[in-house]
Amino acid sequence: MPRRAVQFWCAIVIVGLLAGVAGAATTLLLHAIEHATYHYSLGTLLSGVEGSGHLRRALGPMLGGALAGLGWWWLRRRRDVPTLGAAIPEAVGTGGPLPRRALSIDAALQVLLVGSGASLGREGAPRQLAASWGDLGSSKLALTARDRDILLACAAGAGLGAVYAVPLGGALFAARILMGTWHPRVLGVALITSSLAVAVAAPVTHFEHAVQWPRADVSYLFVFLALALAPLAAAVGLTFDTVMTKARPTVQPRSWRLIPAIAAAGLLTGVCSLWLPELPGNGRSILQVSVNSGLTLVAAVAILLLKPLLTALFLRAGAVGGLITPALATGAAAGSIVALALNQWAGTGLNVAAVSLTCAAGVLAITQRSPLFAALFVWELARPPLWLLAVFALSAWSAHVIAERHQRRAAKTNTAASR
């Protein structure tokens, strides 16, 4: 085997292993921060009395937001912190390293913010760490620019796969969303690195759902529901996407106002959590409650409205974080509303978990612009029966088509109006 091929295979293994370590490290740090915020005696220290859980839940996200804002203010005053999507092409194009220190510090601040209760996804941090560590670990190997481009994208996808234990989802994220290709070489590297990362992180990240799923003999009903839910999923997904795009600042905030702005967003989230404990964090708790049929109709409506608004508030304040699980949580809340309303008012007896995740897959297909990734990610995350993967795929594809047609019509209308 040629030396270059040997070094490329060595780099694949190194990247996969380091991505798994990055996923495990961010998960452990997240759990430690969550424990310090919600289970340690912070409330007692602040109030000096017992039974201070409400105070702890309200003030914990504020304190975490203030610390994260302080960290970002310090970091951004010293250098720009590019997004991973911008950093990888620049590093590959110039032949230089990724800004590893800046990306790693930024990732740690994201974990601090999400762990303390911010309404943002946690998947951005392991992607950044995995790419940075993979870049460092493979820096001594002789790699072409194309090889390095593939490896860094696959490292980011493997980091995502590791934290959620979704090897196929992580591989598709790297190949389809980051690189926009079906090339067999890219897909092969993505599958290997993501599988290695998931295996390495499994002792830390492994989880199971004990859920009563619908029987396969009612699949025809859920195929119909997937088509019926597609317009709702498209509307929710497009709205979520629009709100997040408008909320994100065009220029990365660097002033001291980052500190009170993110702290205020955290305080509002903490206060809202007194009535809706599922709101803080990346949205995983909303998914778990939805899957286990623990949401009421009123709570589902409140989450559908508040989850995207709180997420947008953090982005507007200058925070950085993922949007995959907030989008999933919003979609799951919309699906829960449909299932709970039909069960309550029409006596249908629908499986709330399946309907919630079907709608969530449709919303994620729009926010990530990849129906296949959305369907696989949701299926791997919940691990329902295999036949539900087809239902998720149908919902994701249908919602994606509806959204694309709507966007094309809107573009034509805007073009005609500007003439």
Short mmCIF file of C-alpha atoms in Angstrom, two decimals:
data_model
loop_
_atom_site.label_atom_id
_atom_site.label_comp_id
_atom_site.label_asym_id
_atom_site.label_seq_id
_atom_site.Cartn_x
_atom_site.Cartn_y
_atom_site.Cartn_z
CA MET A 1 0.00 0.00 0.00
CA PRO A 2 1.40 3.46 -0.87
CA ARG A 3 2.72 5.51 2.03
CA ARG A 4 0.18 8.27 1.44
CA ALA A 5 -2.71 5.80 1.71
CA VAL A 6 -1.29 4.36 4.94
CA GLN A 7 -1.04 7.83 6.46
CA PHE A 8 -4.58 8.66 5.37
CA TRP A 9 -5.91 5.50 7.04
CA CYS A 10 -3.94 6.34 10.19
CA ALA A 11 -5.49 9.79 10.14
CA ILE A 12 -8.98 8.29 9.85
CA VAL A 13 -8.43 6.19 12.97
CA ILE A 14 -6.88 9.09 14.89
CA VAL A 15 -9.71 11.43 13.98
CA GLY A 16 -12.39 8.89 14.91
CA LEU A 17 -10.82 8.11 18.29
CA LEU A 18 -10.24 11.77 19.18
CA ALA A 19 -13.78 12.67 18.13
CA GLY A 20 -15.05 10.04 20.57
CA VAL A 21 -12.87 11.47 23.33
CA ALA A 22 -14.19 14.96 22.50
CA GLY A 23 -17.77 13.70 22.67
CA ALA A 24 -17.18 11.96 26.01
CA ALA A 25 -15.35 14.98 27.44
CA THR A 26 -18.09 17.46 26.53
CA THR A 27 -20.75 15.10 27.89
CA LEU A 28 -18.94 14.69 31.22
CA LEU A 29 -18.40 18.44 31.49
CA LEU A 30 -22.04 19.09 30.65
CA HIS A 31 -23.24 16.67 33.32
CA ALA A 32 -20.90 18.24 35.90
CA ILE A 33 -22.21 21.73 35.15
CA GLU A 34 -25.82 20.53 35.21
CA HIS A 35 -25.20 18.92 38.60
CA ALA A 36 -23.56 22.07 39.96
CA THR A 37 -26.40 24.23 38.65
CA TYR A 38 -29.42 22.17 39.62
CA HIS A 39 -28.33 19.73 42.33
CA TYR A 40 -25.50 21.36 44.24
CA SER A 41 -26.37 23.70 47.12
CA LEU A 42 -26.22 26.92 45.08
CA GLY A 43 -29.64 27.97 46.30
CA THR A 44 -28.70 27.34 49.91
CA LEU A 45 -25.54 29.37 49.50
CA LEU A 46 -27.54 32.26 48.07
CA SER A 47 -30.45 32.22 50.48
CA GLY A 48 -29.22 30.44 53.55
CA VAL A 49 -32.45 28.45 53.83
CA GLU A 50 -33.55 24.97 52.95
CA GLY A 51 -35.99 24.19 50.18
CA SER A 52 -34.40 26.71 47.81
CA GLY A 53 -34.88 24.65 44.62
CA HIS A 54 -36.97 27.34 42.94
CA LEU A 55 -34.31 29.97 43.57
CA ARG A 56 -31.63 27.65 42.24
CA ARG A 57 -33.60 26.93 39.06
CA ALA A 58 -34.28 30.61 38.46
CA LEU A 59 -30.78 31.94 39.17
CA GLY A 60 -28.65 29.04 37.90
CA PRO A 61 -29.09 29.86 34.18
CA MET A 62 -28.45 33.54 34.94
CA LEU A 63 -25.16 32.80 36.69
CA GLY A 64 -24.07 30.42 33.94
CA GLY A 65 -25.02 33.01 31.31
CA ALA A 66 -23.01 35.71 33.07
CA LEU A 67 -19.91 33.48 33.29
CA ALA A 68 -20.22 32.40 29.65
CA GLY A 69 -20.73 36.03 28.58
CA LEU A 70 -17.63 37.03 30.53
CA GLY A 71 -15.66 34.28 28.80
CA TRP A 72 -16.84 35.28 25.33
CA TRP A 73 -16.12 38.96 26.04
CA TRP A 74 -12.55 38.07 27.06
CA LEU A 75 -12.05 35.71 24.11
CA ARG A 76 -13.54 37.89 21.37
CA ARG A 77 -11.58 40.96 22.47
CA ARG A 78 -8.41 39.06 21.64
CA ARG A 79 -9.32 37.36 18.39
CA ASP A 80 -12.09 36.45 16.02
CA VAL A 81 -13.75 33.12 16.66
CA PRO A 82 -14.89 31.82 13.27
CA THR A 83 -17.62 29.28 12.81
CA LEU A 84 -16.43 25.79 12.01
CA GLY A 85 -17.97 26.10 8.55
CA ALA A 86 -15.70 29.08 7.86
CA ALA A 87 -12.63 27.82 9.74
CA ILE A 88 -12.26 24.51 7.87
CA PRO A 89 -12.14 25.95 4.30
CA GLU A 90 -9.72 28.66 5.42
CA ALA A 91 -7.38 26.19 7.13
CA VAL A 92 -7.48 23.81 4.17
CA GLY A 93 -6.99 26.62 1.67
CA THR A 94 -4.01 28.17 3.44
CA GLY A 95 -2.50 24.92 4.65
CA GLY A 96 -2.41 26.25 8.20
CA PRO A 97 -3.96 24.80 11.35
CA LEU A 98 -7.45 25.45 12.62
CA PRO A 99 -7.69 28.11 15.34
CA ARG A 100 -7.65 25.26 17.86
CA ARG A 101 -7.35 27.25 21.06
CA ALA A 102 -10.11 29.70 20.16
CA LEU A 103 -12.45 26.94 18.98
CA SER A 104 -11.76 24.86 22.11
CA ILE A 105 -12.38 27.74 24.51
CA ASP A 106 -15.52 28.68 22.59
CA ALA A 107 -16.70 25.06 22.82
CA ALA A 108 -16.14 25.00 26.60
CA LEU A 109 -18.18 28.19 26.97
CA GLN A 110 -20.99 26.64 24.94
CA VAL A 111 -21.03 23.64 27.28
CA LEU A 112 -21.04 25.95 30.31
CA LEU A 113 -24.00 27.89 28.93
CA VAL A 114 -26.07 24.85 27.88
CA GLY A 115 -25.24 22.96 31.08
CA SER A 116 -26.47 25.86 33.18
CA GLY A 117 -29.79 25.87 31.34
CA ALA A 118 -29.52 27.93 28.14
CA SER A 119 -32.04 27.05 25.45
CA LEU A 120 -29.39 26.04 22.89
CA GLY A 121 -28.11 22.77 21.48
CA ARG A 122 -24.98 21.12 22.84
CA GLU A 123 -23.83 19.62 19.53
CA GLY A 124 -21.74 22.62 18.45
CA ALA A 125 -19.12 22.09 21.16
CA PRO A 126 -18.18 18.46 20.37
CA ARG A 127 -18.06 19.27 16.65
CA GLN A 128 -15.55 22.06 17.30
CA LEU A 129 -13.49 20.03 19.76
CA ALA A 130 -13.45 16.97 17.51
CA ALA A 131 -12.29 19.01 14.51
CA SER A 132 -9.65 20.86 16.56
CA TRP A 133 -8.28 17.75 18.24
CA GLY A 134 -8.43 15.75 15.02
CA ASP A 135 -6.51 18.51 13.25
CA LEU A 136 -3.86 18.45 15.96
CA GLY A 137 -3.65 14.66 16.05
CA SER A 138 -3.18 14.36 12.29
CA SER A 139 -0.94 17.41 11.85
CA LYS A 140 2.27 15.39 11.46
CA LEU A 141 0.88 13.21 8.68
CA ALA A 142 1.35 13.96 4.99
CA LEU A 143 -2.17 14.76 3.83
CA THR A 144 -3.39 16.49 0.69
CA ALA A 145 -5.74 19.45 0.94
CA ARG A 146 -8.64 17.24 -0.20
CA ASP A 147 -7.78 14.56 2.39
CA ARG A 148 -7.65 17.17 5.12
CA ASP A 149 -10.94 18.72 4.05
CA ILE A 150 -12.66 15.34 4.25
CA LEU A 151 -11.09 14.47 7.60
CA LEU A 152 -11.98 17.75 9.31
CA ALA A 153 -15.59 17.59 8.11
CA CYS A 154 -15.84 13.96 9.19
CA ALA A 155 -14.32 14.83 12.57
CA ALA A 156 -17.09 17.39 13.12
CA GLY A 157 -19.75 14.88 12.10
CA ALA A 158 -18.19 12.23 14.34
CA GLY A 159 -18.31 14.64 17.29
CA LEU A 160 -22.04 15.08 16.71
CA GLY A 161 -22.49 11.32 16.38
CA ALA A 162 -20.57 10.67 19.59
CA VAL A 163 -22.62 12.89 21.93
CA TYR A 164 -25.96 11.54 20.72
CA ALA A 165 -24.85 7.96 19.95
CA VAL A 166 -25.99 8.32 16.32
CA PRO A 167 -23.26 6.94 14.01
CA LEU A 168 -25.36 7.12 10.85
CA GLY A 169 -26.62 10.60 11.70
CA GLY A 170 -23.08 11.82 12.36
CA ALA A 171 -21.84 10.36 9.08
CA LEU A 172 -24.68 11.91 7.07
CA PHE A 173 -24.15 15.26 8.77
CA ALA A 174 -20.52 15.27 7.63
CA ALA A 175 -21.15 14.05 4.09
CA ARG A 176 -24.43 15.72 3.17
CA ILE A 177 -24.64 18.87 5.31
CA LEU A 178 -21.00 19.89 5.72
CA MET A 179 -19.63 18.64 2.38
CA GLY A 180 -22.79 18.32 0.29
CA THR A 181 -21.76 15.12 -1.45
CA TRP A 182 -22.62 11.45 -1.89
CA HIS A 183 -19.07 10.53 -2.92
CA PRO A 184 -18.29 6.97 -1.71
CA ARG A 185 -14.91 8.00 -0.31
CA VAL A 186 -16.43 10.75 1.81
CA LEU A 187 -19.27 8.51 2.97
CA GLY A 188 -16.85 5.72 3.86
CA VAL A 189 -14.57 7.97 5.91
CA ALA A 190 -17.59 9.56 7.60
CA LEU A 191 -19.05 6.17 8.57
CA ILE A 192 -15.74 4.89 9.95
CA THR A 193 -14.92 8.01 11.98
CA SER A 194 -18.45 8.39 13.31
CA SER A 195 -18.68 4.71 14.30
CA LEU A 196 -15.32 4.87 16.08
CA ALA A 197 -16.35 8.03 17.90
CA VAL A 198 -19.66 6.55 19.05
CA ALA A 199 -17.88 3.40 20.31
CA VAL A 200 -15.30 5.41 22.26
CA ALA A 201 -17.92 7.68 23.85
CA ALA A 202 -20.48 4.91 24.48
CA PRO A 203 -19.57 4.29 28.16
CA VAL A 204 -20.44 7.94 28.85
CA THR A 205 -23.24 8.68 26.40
CA HIS A 206 -25.20 5.41 26.11
CA PHE A 207 -28.92 5.71 26.87
CA GLU A 208 -32.11 3.81 26.16
CA HIS A 209 -35.79 4.68 26.00
CA ALA A 210 -38.34 2.35 27.57
CA VAL A 211 -41.23 3.38 25.35
CA GLN A 212 -44.33 1.56 24.18
CA TRP A 213 -44.27 2.12 20.42
CA PRO A 214 -47.19 1.49 18.05
CA ARG A 215 -47.52 -1.90 16.35
CA ALA A 216 -46.39 -2.42 12.77
CA ASP A 217 -49.93 -3.33 11.73
CA VAL A 218 -51.02 0.30 12.22
CA SER A 219 -48.26 1.60 9.95
CA TYR A 220 -50.83 2.65 7.33
CA LEU A 221 -52.29 5.10 9.89
CA PHE A 222 -48.90 6.68 10.55
CA VAL A 223 -48.11 6.92 6.84
CA PHE A 224 -51.28 8.97 6.50
CA LEU A 225 -50.34 11.02 9.57
CA ALA A 226 -46.86 11.69 8.17
CA LEU A 227 -48.43 13.25 5.07
CA ALA A 228 -51.04 15.10 7.11
CA LEU A 229 -48.40 16.48 9.49
CA ALA A 230 -46.08 17.66 6.70
CA PRO A 231 -47.72 21.10 6.23
CA LEU A 232 -47.58 21.71 9.99
CA ALA A 233 -43.95 20.59 10.16
CA ALA A 234 -43.09 22.81 7.18
CA ALA A 235 -44.75 25.83 8.78
CA VAL A 236 -43.04 25.26 12.13
CA GLY A 237 -39.67 24.57 10.49
CA LEU A 238 -39.78 27.64 8.25
CA THR A 239 -40.85 29.83 11.16
CA PHE A 240 -38.11 28.43 13.40
CA ASP A 241 -35.51 28.96 10.66
CA THR A 242 -36.64 32.53 10.01
CA VAL A 243 -36.67 33.47 13.69
CA MET A 244 -33.17 32.07 14.28
CA THR A 245 -31.77 33.77 11.17
CA LYS A 246 -33.14 37.16 12.20
CA ALA A 247 -32.04 36.70 15.81
CA ARG A 248 -28.42 35.89 15.01
CA PRO A 249 -26.32 39.11 14.93
CA THR A 250 -24.61 39.92 11.63
CA VAL A 251 -21.43 40.91 13.52
CA GLN A 252 -20.21 38.87 16.47
CA PRO A 253 -20.80 40.96 19.64
CA ARG A 254 -17.61 41.81 21.55
CA SER A 255 -18.55 44.47 24.07
CA TRP A 256 -19.05 44.03 27.81
CA ARG A 257 -22.81 44.06 27.16
CA LEU A 258 -22.47 40.36 26.34
CA ILE A 259 -22.37 39.63 30.06
CA PRO A 260 -25.67 41.24 31.18
CA ALA A 261 -27.43 40.31 27.91
CA ILE A 262 -26.74 36.57 28.17
CA ALA A 263 -27.35 36.66 31.93
CA ALA A 264 -30.76 38.28 31.33
CA ALA A 265 -31.65 35.58 28.80
CA GLY A 266 -30.64 32.99 31.39
CA LEU A 267 -32.75 34.64 34.10
CA LEU A 268 -35.83 34.67 31.85
CA THR A 269 -35.27 31.00 31.03
CA GLY A 270 -34.88 30.17 34.71
CA VAL A 271 -38.06 32.00 35.67
CA CYS A 272 -40.01 30.27 32.88
CA SER A 273 -38.66 26.91 34.06
CA LEU A 274 -40.49 27.33 37.37
CA TRP A 275 -43.68 26.53 35.43
CA LEU A 276 -42.14 24.47 32.61
CA PRO A 277 -39.11 22.51 33.93
CA GLU A 278 -38.48 21.08 30.44
CA LEU A 279 -37.53 24.46 28.92
CA PRO A 280 -33.90 24.84 30.10
CA GLY A 281 -31.12 23.10 28.21
CA ASN A 282 -30.79 21.84 24.69
CA GLY A 283 -34.30 20.41 24.38
CA ARG A 284 -33.43 16.83 25.27
CA SER A 285 -35.79 16.89 28.27
CA ILE A 286 -38.66 18.00 26.01
CA LEU A 287 -37.95 15.10 23.68
CA GLN A 288 -37.86 12.67 26.58
CA VAL A 289 -41.13 13.93 28.02
CA SER A 290 -42.74 13.87 24.57
CA VAL A 291 -41.54 10.35 23.87
CA ASN A 292 -42.76 9.15 27.26
CA SER A 293 -46.13 10.90 26.78
CA GLY A 294 -45.54 13.18 29.75
CA LEU A 295 -46.66 16.47 28.17
CA THR A 296 -50.06 17.99 28.71
CA LEU A 297 -51.76 19.90 25.91
CA VAL A 298 -51.26 23.26 27.65
CA ALA A 299 -47.57 22.51 28.31
CA ALA A 300 -47.02 21.47 24.68
CA VAL A 301 -48.53 24.74 23.41
CA ALA A 302 -46.39 26.77 25.83
CA ILE A 303 -43.22 24.92 24.79
CA LEU A 304 -44.01 25.37 21.09
CA LEU A 305 -44.08 29.13 21.65
CA LEU A 306 -41.38 29.59 24.29
CA LYS A 307 -38.64 27.20 23.18
CA PRO A 308 -37.82 28.97 19.88
CA LEU A 309 -38.26 32.41 21.46
CA LEU A 310 -35.81 31.66 24.29
CA THR A 311 -33.36 30.12 21.81
CA ALA A 312 -33.56 33.25 19.65
CA LEU A 313 -33.05 35.43 22.72
CA PHE A 314 -29.75 33.72 23.55
CA LEU A 315 -28.57 34.08 19.95
CA ARG A 316 -29.54 37.75 19.90
CA ALA A 317 -27.62 38.33 23.12
CA GLY A 318 -24.45 37.03 21.44
CA ALA A 319 -24.34 33.44 22.68
CA VAL A 320 -23.26 30.53 20.47
CA GLY A 321 -24.77 27.05 20.44
CA GLY A 322 -26.38 24.35 18.35
CA LEU A 323 -29.89 24.44 16.93
CA ILE A 324 -30.55 20.78 16.15
CA THR A 325 -32.15 19.76 19.44
CA PRO A 326 -34.06 23.04 19.95
CA ALA A 327 -35.57 22.51 16.49
CA LEU A 328 -36.37 18.88 17.36
CA ALA A 329 -37.96 19.93 20.65
CA THR A 330 -40.10 22.53 18.89
CA GLY A 331 -41.23 19.98 16.31
CA ALA A 332 -41.94 17.40 19.01
CA ALA A 333 -44.09 19.91 20.89
CA ALA A 334 -46.07 20.63 17.69
CA GLY A 335 -46.60 16.90 17.10
CA SER A 336 -47.64 16.42 20.72
CA ILE A 337 -50.28 19.13 20.36
CA VAL A 338 -51.81 17.30 17.39
CA ALA A 339 -51.77 13.88 19.08
CA LEU A 340 -53.02 15.12 22.45
CA ALA A 341 -55.78 17.22 20.90
CA LEU A 342 -57.02 14.35 18.73
CA ASN A 343 -56.87 11.91 21.64
CA GLN A 344 -58.70 14.30 23.95
CA TRP A 345 -61.35 15.62 21.61
CA ALA A 346 -61.78 12.84 19.05
CA GLY A 347 -60.87 9.82 21.17
CA THR A 348 -58.37 8.52 18.60
CA GLY A 349 -55.85 6.88 20.96
CA LEU A 350 -52.81 7.92 18.89
CA ASN A 351 -49.32 7.06 20.08
CA VAL A 352 -48.04 10.47 21.22
CA ALA A 353 -44.37 9.50 21.01
CA ALA A 354 -44.58 8.40 17.37
CA VAL A 355 -46.59 11.44 16.28
CA SER A 356 -44.26 13.82 18.14
CA LEU A 357 -41.13 12.39 16.55
CA THR A 358 -42.74 12.26 13.11
CA CYS A 359 -43.38 16.00 13.28
CA ALA A 360 -39.92 16.60 14.77
CA ALA A 361 -38.32 14.85 11.78
CA GLY A 362 -40.23 17.13 9.40
CA VAL A 363 -39.11 20.27 11.24
CA LEU A 364 -35.47 19.11 11.36
CA ALA A 365 -35.53 18.36 7.62
CA ILE A 366 -36.23 22.03 6.99
CA THR A 367 -33.82 23.57 9.49
CA GLN A 368 -30.96 21.28 8.34
CA ARG A 369 -32.10 21.13 4.68
CA SER A 370 -31.60 17.36 4.54
CA PRO A 371 -34.63 15.03 4.84
CA LEU A 372 -32.54 11.86 5.02
CA PHE A 373 -30.35 13.20 7.82
CA ALA A 374 -33.43 14.34 9.73
CA ALA A 375 -35.18 10.97 9.47
CA LEU A 376 -32.09 8.95 10.40
CA PHE A 377 -31.10 11.27 13.24
CA VAL A 378 -34.53 11.12 14.86
CA TRP A 379 -34.77 7.35 14.40
CA GLU A 380 -31.30 6.71 15.87
CA LEU A 381 -31.98 9.07 18.75
CA ALA A 382 -35.19 7.34 19.84
CA ARG A 383 -34.54 3.80 18.49
CA PRO A 384 -38.18 2.93 17.68
CA PRO A 385 -39.15 -0.03 15.47
CA LEU A 386 -37.49 0.00 12.05
CA TRP A 387 -40.75 0.60 10.16
CA LEU A 388 -41.08 4.02 11.81
CA LEU A 389 -37.92 5.10 9.97
CA ALA A 390 -39.97 5.03 6.75
CA VAL A 391 -42.64 7.16 8.42
CA PHE A 392 -40.05 9.70 9.62
CA ALA A 393 -38.49 9.77 6.13
CA LEU A 394 -41.89 10.38 4.50
CA SER A 395 -42.65 13.21 6.92
CA ALA A 396 -39.21 14.76 6.44
CA TRP A 397 -39.32 14.51 2.65
CA SER A 398 -42.89 15.84 2.39
CA ALA A 399 -42.18 18.79 4.68
CA HIS A 400 -38.96 19.54 2.77
CA VAL A 401 -40.81 19.59 -0.57
CA ILE A 402 -43.54 21.87 0.81
CA ALA A 403 -40.95 24.26 2.24
CA GLU A 404 -38.96 24.36 -1.00
CA ARG A 405 -42.07 25.17 -3.04
CA HIS A 406 -43.04 27.88 -0.59
CA GLN A 407 -39.57 29.42 -0.75
CA ARG A 408 -39.56 29.35 -4.57
CA ARG A 409 -42.95 31.07 -4.67
CA ALA A 410 -41.77 33.67 -2.17
CA ALA A 411 -38.61 34.29 -4.23
CA LYS A 412 -40.65 34.76 -7.44
CA THR A 413 -43.03 37.14 -5.65
CA ASN A 414 -40.13 39.20 -4.29
CA THR A 415 -38.49 39.31 -7.73
CA ALA A 416 -41.71 40.46 -9.37
CA ALA A 417 -42.30 43.09 -6.68
CA SER A 418 -38.79 44.52 -7.10
CA ARG A 419 -39.26 45.11 -10.85
#
